[in-house]
């Protein structure tokens, strides 16, 4: 079973940047699509960005032009570069993997601990 660990969150001012990392163990990372998801207090968990095993990316509308998902299969790691952060980006961010990009978080049974992103002045 693949084990995923998210890192890179923190407190940042509006307009700032963060880079999140999703490191995998357990093998076969290169064949998985990877997705980033987030959940703010009182809200449902939502899809943010995904990347296929071939490197094709997709994003939710609210982050297009600001976030970039990437992967380094040699390091078994996926990244989410977040620029021009806004207060509404505040959430716990999670990653997960599947055969294809999954845009409905309810499809996943298991999640890691996530990493907190707080955007505030």
mmCIF file of N, CA, C and O in Angstrom, residues 36-96:
data_model
loop_
_atom_site.group_PDB
_atom_site.id
_atom_site.type_symbol
_atom_site.label_atom_id
_atom_site.label_comp_id
_atom_site.label_asym_id
_atom_site.label_seq_id
_atom_site.Cartn_x
_atom_site.Cartn_y
_atom_site.Cartn_z
ATOM 1 N N UNK A 36 -4.270 16.830 -5.430
ATOM 2 C CA UNK A 36 -4.256 17.645 -4.218
ATOM 3 C C UNK A 36 -5.689 18.055 -3.896
ATOM 4 O O UNK A 36 -6.444 18.454 -4.796
ATOM 5 N N UNK A 37 -6.029 17.993 -2.617
ATOM 6 C CA UNK A 37 -7.364 18.291 -2.124
ATOM 7 C C UNK A 37 -7.232 19.177 -0.895
ATOM 8 O O UNK A 37 -6.186 19.212 -0.257
ATOM 9 N N UNK A 38 -8.281 19.897 -0.560
ATOM 10 C CA UNK A 38 -8.221 20.744 0.624
ATOM 11 C C UNK A 38 -9.568 20.765 1.329
ATOM 12 O O UNK A 38 -10.610 20.561 0.716
ATOM 13 N N UNK A 39 -9.506 21.031 2.620
ATOM 14 C CA UNK A 39 -10.709 21.115 3.427
ATOM 15 C C UNK A 39 -10.563 22.245 4.435
ATOM 16 O O UNK A 39 -9.665 22.220 5.273
ATOM 17 N N UNK A 40 -11.443 23.221 4.327
ATOM 18 C CA UNK A 40 -11.506 24.319 5.273
ATOM 19 C C UNK A 40 -12.539 23.998 6.344
ATOM 20 O O UNK A 40 -13.470 23.226 6.099
ATOM 21 N N UNK A 41 -12.406 24.587 7.535
ATOM 22 C CA UNK A 41 -13.382 24.323 8.596
ATOM 23 C C UNK A 41 -14.809 24.602 8.145
ATOM 24 O O UNK A 41 -15.091 25.656 7.569
ATOM 25 N N UNK A 42 -15.687 23.650 8.371
ATOM 26 C CA UNK A 42 -17.081 23.798 7.996
ATOM 27 C C UNK A 42 -17.389 23.493 6.551
ATOM 28 O O UNK A 42 -18.560 23.533 6.159
ATOM 29 N N UNK A 43 -16.378 23.223 5.750
ATOM 30 C CA UNK A 43 -16.566 22.946 4.332
ATOM 31 C C UNK A 43 -16.288 21.486 4.013
ATOM 32 O O UNK A 43 -15.622 20.780 4.764
ATOM 33 N N UNK A 44 -16.792 21.059 2.869
ATOM 34 C CA UNK A 44 -16.471 19.736 2.363
ATOM 35 C C UNK A 44 -15.072 19.731 1.775
ATOM 36 O O UNK A 44 -14.564 20.762 1.324
ATOM 37 N N UNK A 45 -14.453 18.577 1.786
ATOM 38 C CA UNK A 45 -13.171 18.435 1.122
ATOM 39 C C UNK A 45 -13.369 18.590 -0.381
ATOM 40 O O UNK A 45 -14.317 18.050 -0.954
ATOM 41 N N UNK A 46 -12.469 19.348 -1.024
ATOM 42 C CA UNK A 46 -12.622 19.631 -2.437
ATOM 43 C C UNK A 46 -11.340 19.355 -3.206
ATOM 44 O O UNK A 46 -10.236 19.440 -2.668
ATOM 45 N N UNK A 47 -11.518 19.044 -4.467
ATOM 46 C CA UNK A 47 -10.409 18.851 -5.378
ATOM 47 C C UNK A 47 -9.761 20.181 -5.704
ATOM 48 O O UNK A 47 -10.446 21.182 -5.933
ATOM 49 N N UNK A 48 -8.438 20.200 -5.755
ATOM 50 C CA UNK A 48 -7.685 21.400 -6.087
ATOM 51 C C UNK A 48 -6.944 21.243 -7.405
ATOM 52 O O UNK A 48 -7.073 22.066 -8.311
ATOM 53 N N UNK A 49 -6.149 20.196 -7.530
ATOM 54 C CA UNK A 49 -5.326 19.989 -8.719
ATOM 55 C C UNK A 49 -4.992 18.519 -8.851
ATOM 56 O O UNK A 49 -4.930 17.795 -7.858
ATOM 57 N N UNK A 50 -4.758 18.081 -10.072
ATOM 58 C CA UNK A 50 -4.374 16.701 -10.310
ATOM 59 C C UNK A 50 -3.396 16.604 -11.459
ATOM 60 O O UNK A 50 -3.362 17.478 -12.338
ATOM 61 N N UNK A 51 -2.610 15.553 -11.447
ATOM 62 C CA UNK A 51 -1.644 15.315 -12.512
ATOM 63 C C UNK A 51 -1.620 13.820 -12.810
ATOM 64 O O UNK A 51 -1.580 12.991 -11.905
ATOM 65 N N UNK A 52 -1.660 13.470 -14.082
ATOM 66 C CA UNK A 52 -1.639 12.079 -14.485
ATOM 67 C C UNK A 52 -0.226 11.530 -14.446
ATOM 68 O O UNK A 52 0.753 12.262 -14.282
ATOM 69 N N UNK A 53 -0.110 10.225 -14.625
ATOM 70 C CA UNK A 53 1.201 9.610 -14.687
ATOM 71 C C UNK A 53 2.011 10.116 -15.870
ATOM 72 O O UNK A 53 3.244 10.060 -15.848
ATOM 73 N N UNK A 54 1.327 10.610 -16.899
ATOM 74 C CA UNK A 54 1.994 11.163 -18.067
ATOM 75 C C UNK A 54 2.352 12.632 -17.910
ATOM 76 O O UNK A 54 3.008 13.195 -18.789
ATOM 77 N N UNK A 55 1.907 13.269 -16.824
ATOM 78 C CA UNK A 55 2.239 14.658 -16.573
ATOM 79 C C UNK A 55 1.193 15.664 -16.998
ATOM 80 O O UNK A 55 1.464 16.871 -16.963
ATOM 81 N N UNK A 56 0.012 15.220 -17.391
ATOM 82 C CA UNK A 56 -1.067 16.134 -17.755
ATOM 83 C C UNK A 56 -1.766 16.628 -16.500
ATOM 84 O O UNK A 56 -2.151 15.829 -15.644
ATOM 85 N N UNK A 57 -1.965 17.934 -16.398
ATOM 86 C CA UNK A 57 -2.486 18.547 -15.184
ATOM 87 C C UNK A 57 -3.864 19.148 -15.396
ATOM 88 O O UNK A 57 -4.207 19.586 -16.500
ATOM 89 N N UNK A 58 -4.637 19.186 -14.325
ATOM 90 C CA UNK A 58 -5.922 19.859 -14.331
ATOM 91 C C UNK A 58 -6.112 20.550 -12.988
ATOM 92 O O UNK A 58 -5.547 20.124 -11.980
ATOM 93 N N UNK A 59 -6.906 21.627 -12.978
ATOM 94 C CA UNK A 59 -7.077 22.450 -11.788
ATOM 95 C C UNK A 59 -8.530 22.846 -11.611
ATOM 96 O O UNK A 59 -9.275 23.003 -12.589
ATOM 97 N N UNK A 60 -8.923 23.051 -10.374
ATOM 98 C CA UNK A 60 -10.211 23.653 -10.124
ATOM 99 C C UNK A 60 -10.137 25.131 -10.507
ATOM 100 O O UNK A 60 -9.073 25.751 -10.458
ATOM 101 N N UNK A 61 -11.267 25.699 -10.911
ATOM 102 C CA UNK A 61 -11.270 27.046 -11.476
ATOM 103 C C UNK A 61 -10.674 28.092 -10.538
ATOM 104 O O UNK A 61 -10.002 29.024 -10.992
ATOM 105 N N UNK A 62 -10.906 27.961 -9.255
ATOM 106 C CA UNK A 62 -10.496 28.996 -8.319
ATOM 107 C C UNK A 62 -8.981 29.125 -8.165
ATOM 108 O O UNK A 62 -8.502 30.132 -7.644
ATOM 109 N N UNK A 63 -8.216 28.135 -8.610
ATOM 110 C CA UNK A 63 -6.766 28.196 -8.466
ATOM 111 C C UNK A 63 -6.045 28.286 -9.797
ATOM 112 O O UNK A 63 -4.812 28.414 -9.817
ATOM 113 N N UNK A 64 -6.748 28.246 -10.900
ATOM 114 C CA UNK A 64 -6.113 28.324 -12.214
ATOM 115 C C UNK A 64 -5.328 29.616 -12.348
ATOM 116 O O UNK A 64 -5.811 30.695 -12.018
ATOM 117 N N UNK A 65 -4.116 29.489 -12.846
ATOM 118 C CA UNK A 65 -3.249 30.639 -13.003
ATOM 119 C C UNK A 65 -2.448 30.979 -11.778
ATOM 120 O O UNK A 65 -1.532 31.804 -11.854
ATOM 121 N N UNK A 66 -2.776 30.380 -10.641
ATOM 122 C CA UNK A 66 -2.062 30.644 -9.400
ATOM 123 C C UNK A 66 -1.303 29.430 -8.880
ATOM 124 O O UNK A 66 -0.220 29.576 -8.307
ATOM 125 N N UNK A 67 -1.865 28.241 -9.057
ATOM 126 C CA UNK A 67 -1.257 27.010 -8.550
ATOM 127 C C UNK A 67 -0.711 26.184 -9.705
ATOM 128 O O UNK A 67 -1.276 26.181 -10.805
ATOM 129 N N UNK A 68 0.367 25.459 -9.444
ATOM 130 C CA UNK A 68 0.943 24.552 -10.417
ATOM 131 C C UNK A 68 1.265 23.226 -9.737
ATOM 132 O O UNK A 68 1.993 23.200 -8.744
ATOM 133 N N UNK A 69 0.728 22.151 -10.273
ATOM 134 C CA UNK A 69 1.044 20.818 -9.777
ATOM 135 C C UNK A 69 2.145 20.221 -10.642
ATOM 136 O O UNK A 69 2.178 20.429 -11.856
ATOM 137 N N UNK A 70 3.042 19.498 -10.018
ATOM 138 C CA UNK A 70 4.122 18.850 -10.742
ATOM 139 C C UNK A 70 4.502 17.566 -10.020
ATOM 140 O O UNK A 70 4.029 17.295 -8.914
ATOM 141 N N UNK A 71 5.363 16.790 -10.651
ATOM 142 C CA UNK A 71 5.807 15.553 -10.022
ATOM 143 C C UNK A 71 7.243 15.267 -10.396
ATOM 144 O O UNK A 71 7.708 15.648 -11.479
ATOM 145 N N UNK A 72 7.946 14.602 -9.499
ATOM 146 C CA UNK A 72 9.304 14.146 -9.718
ATOM 147 C C UNK A 72 9.311 12.671 -9.357
ATOM 148 O O UNK A 72 9.457 12.308 -8.194
ATOM 149 N N UNK A 73 9.137 11.830 -10.358
ATOM 150 C CA UNK A 73 9.015 10.396 -10.095
ATOM 151 C C UNK A 73 10.307 9.800 -9.546
ATOM 152 O O UNK A 73 10.263 8.806 -8.822
ATOM 153 N N UNK A 74 11.446 10.387 -9.880
ATOM 154 C CA UNK A 74 12.707 9.907 -9.334
ATOM 155 C C UNK A 74 12.766 10.083 -7.824
ATOM 156 O O UNK A 74 13.497 9.365 -7.141
ATOM 157 N N UNK A 75 12.011 11.048 -7.298
ATOM 158 C CA UNK A 75 11.955 11.301 -5.866
ATOM 159 C C UNK A 75 10.660 10.811 -5.227
ATOM 160 O O UNK A 75 10.439 11.036 -4.033
ATOM 161 N N UNK A 76 9.806 10.160 -6.008
ATOM 162 C CA UNK A 76 8.500 9.690 -5.517
ATOM 163 C C UNK A 76 7.730 10.815 -4.835
ATOM 164 O O UNK A 76 7.115 10.623 -3.778
ATOM 165 N N UNK A 77 7.749 11.987 -5.450
ATOM 166 C CA UNK A 77 7.167 13.169 -4.828
ATOM 167 C C UNK A 77 6.369 13.980 -5.842
ATOM 168 O O UNK A 77 6.786 14.135 -6.990
ATOM 169 N N UNK A 78 5.222 14.487 -5.397
ATOM 170 C CA UNK A 78 4.451 15.461 -6.151
ATOM 171 C C UNK A 78 4.439 16.772 -5.385
ATOM 172 O O UNK A 78 4.565 16.792 -4.157
ATOM 173 N N UNK A 79 4.277 17.863 -6.113
ATOM 174 C CA UNK A 79 4.335 19.192 -5.525
ATOM 175 C C UNK A 79 3.114 20.002 -5.912
ATOM 176 O O UNK A 79 2.478 19.763 -6.939
ATOM 177 N N UNK A 80 2.807 20.975 -5.088
ATOM 178 C CA UNK A 80 1.814 21.976 -5.420
ATOM 179 C C UNK A 80 2.419 23.336 -5.122
ATOM 180 O O UNK A 80 2.562 23.714 -3.955
ATOM 181 N N UNK A 81 2.810 24.038 -6.173
ATOM 182 C CA UNK A 81 3.318 25.397 -6.035
ATOM 183 C C UNK A 81 2.128 26.343 -6.000
ATOM 184 O O UNK A 81 1.335 26.377 -6.941
ATOM 185 N N UNK A 82 2.006 27.103 -4.932
ATOM 186 C CA UNK A 82 0.878 27.991 -4.724
ATOM 187 C C UNK A 82 1.385 29.423 -4.677
ATOM 188 O O UNK A 82 2.151 29.790 -3.782
ATOM 189 N N UNK A 83 0.973 30.223 -5.646
ATOM 190 C CA UNK A 83 1.343 31.624 -5.728
ATOM 191 C C UNK A 83 0.120 32.504 -5.554
ATOM 192 O O UNK A 83 -1.013 32.071 -5.752
ATOM 193 N N UNK A 84 0.369 33.769 -5.207
ATOM 194 C CA UNK A 84 -0.709 34.740 -5.021
ATOM 195 C C UNK A 84 -1.807 34.173 -4.131
ATOM 196 O O UNK A 84 -2.992 34.218 -4.462
ATOM 197 N N UNK A 85 -1.405 33.669 -2.992
ATOM 198 C CA UNK A 85 -2.361 33.037 -2.087
ATOM 199 C C UNK A 85 -3.376 34.040 -1.551
ATOM 200 O O UNK A 85 -3.055 35.205 -1.307
ATOM 201 N N UNK A 86 -4.589 33.549 -1.373
ATOM 202 C CA UNK A 86 -5.706 34.344 -0.891
ATOM 203 C C UNK A 86 -6.237 33.747 0.406
ATOM 204 O O UNK A 86 -6.068 32.558 0.654
ATOM 205 N N UNK A 87 -6.896 34.557 1.241
ATOM 206 C CA UNK A 87 -7.447 34.007 2.485
ATOM 207 C C UNK A 87 -8.357 32.808 2.262
ATOM 208 O O UNK A 87 -8.374 31.893 3.101
ATOM 209 N N UNK A 88 -9.080 32.781 1.162
ATOM 210 C CA UNK A 88 -9.967 31.656 0.892
ATOM 211 C C UNK A 88 -9.230 30.371 0.546
ATOM 212 O O UNK A 88 -9.857 29.312 0.432
ATOM 213 N N UNK A 89 -7.911 30.437 0.378
ATOM 214 C CA UNK A 89 -7.111 29.231 0.195
ATOM 215 C C UNK A 89 -6.794 28.544 1.518
ATOM 216 O O UNK A 89 -6.231 27.445 1.515
ATOM 217 N N UNK A 90 -7.116 29.179 2.628
ATOM 218 C CA UNK A 90 -6.836 28.608 3.938
ATOM 219 C C UNK A 90 -7.570 27.284 4.102
ATOM 220 O O UNK A 90 -8.790 27.217 3.951
ATOM 221 N N UNK A 91 -6.828 26.234 4.406
ATOM 222 C CA UNK A 91 -7.398 24.896 4.528
ATOM 223 C C UNK A 91 -6.291 23.930 4.917
ATOM 224 O O UNK A 91 -5.110 24.267 4.883
ATOM 225 N N UNK A 92 -6.700 22.724 5.264
ATOM 226 C CA UNK A 92 -5.760 21.620 5.351
ATOM 227 C C UNK A 92 -5.678 20.982 3.971
ATOM 228 O O UNK A 92 -6.706 20.652 3.379
ATOM 229 N N UNK A 93 -4.476 20.822 3.472
ATOM 230 C CA UNK A 93 -4.252 20.279 2.142
ATOM 231 C C UNK A 93 -3.791 18.838 2.234
ATOM 232 O O UNK A 93 -2.906 18.508 3.027
ATOM 233 N N UNK A 94 -4.378 17.993 1.403
ATOM 234 C CA UNK A 94 -4.093 16.572 1.372
ATOM 235 C C UNK A 94 -3.741 16.144 -0.053
ATOM 236 O O UNK A 94 -4.191 16.760 -1.019
ATOM 237 N N UNK A 95 -2.982 15.071 -0.176
ATOM 238 C CA UNK A 95 -2.779 14.456 -1.475
ATOM 239 C C UNK A 95 -3.290 13.034 -1.453
ATOM 240 O O UNK A 95 -3.474 12.432 -0.395
ATOM 241 N N UNK A 96 -3.547 12.501 -2.630
ATOM 242 C CA UNK A 96 -3.936 11.110 -2.761
ATOM 243 C C UNK A 96 -3.613 10.661 -4.179
ATOM 244 O O UNK A 96 -3.318 11.485 -5.049
#
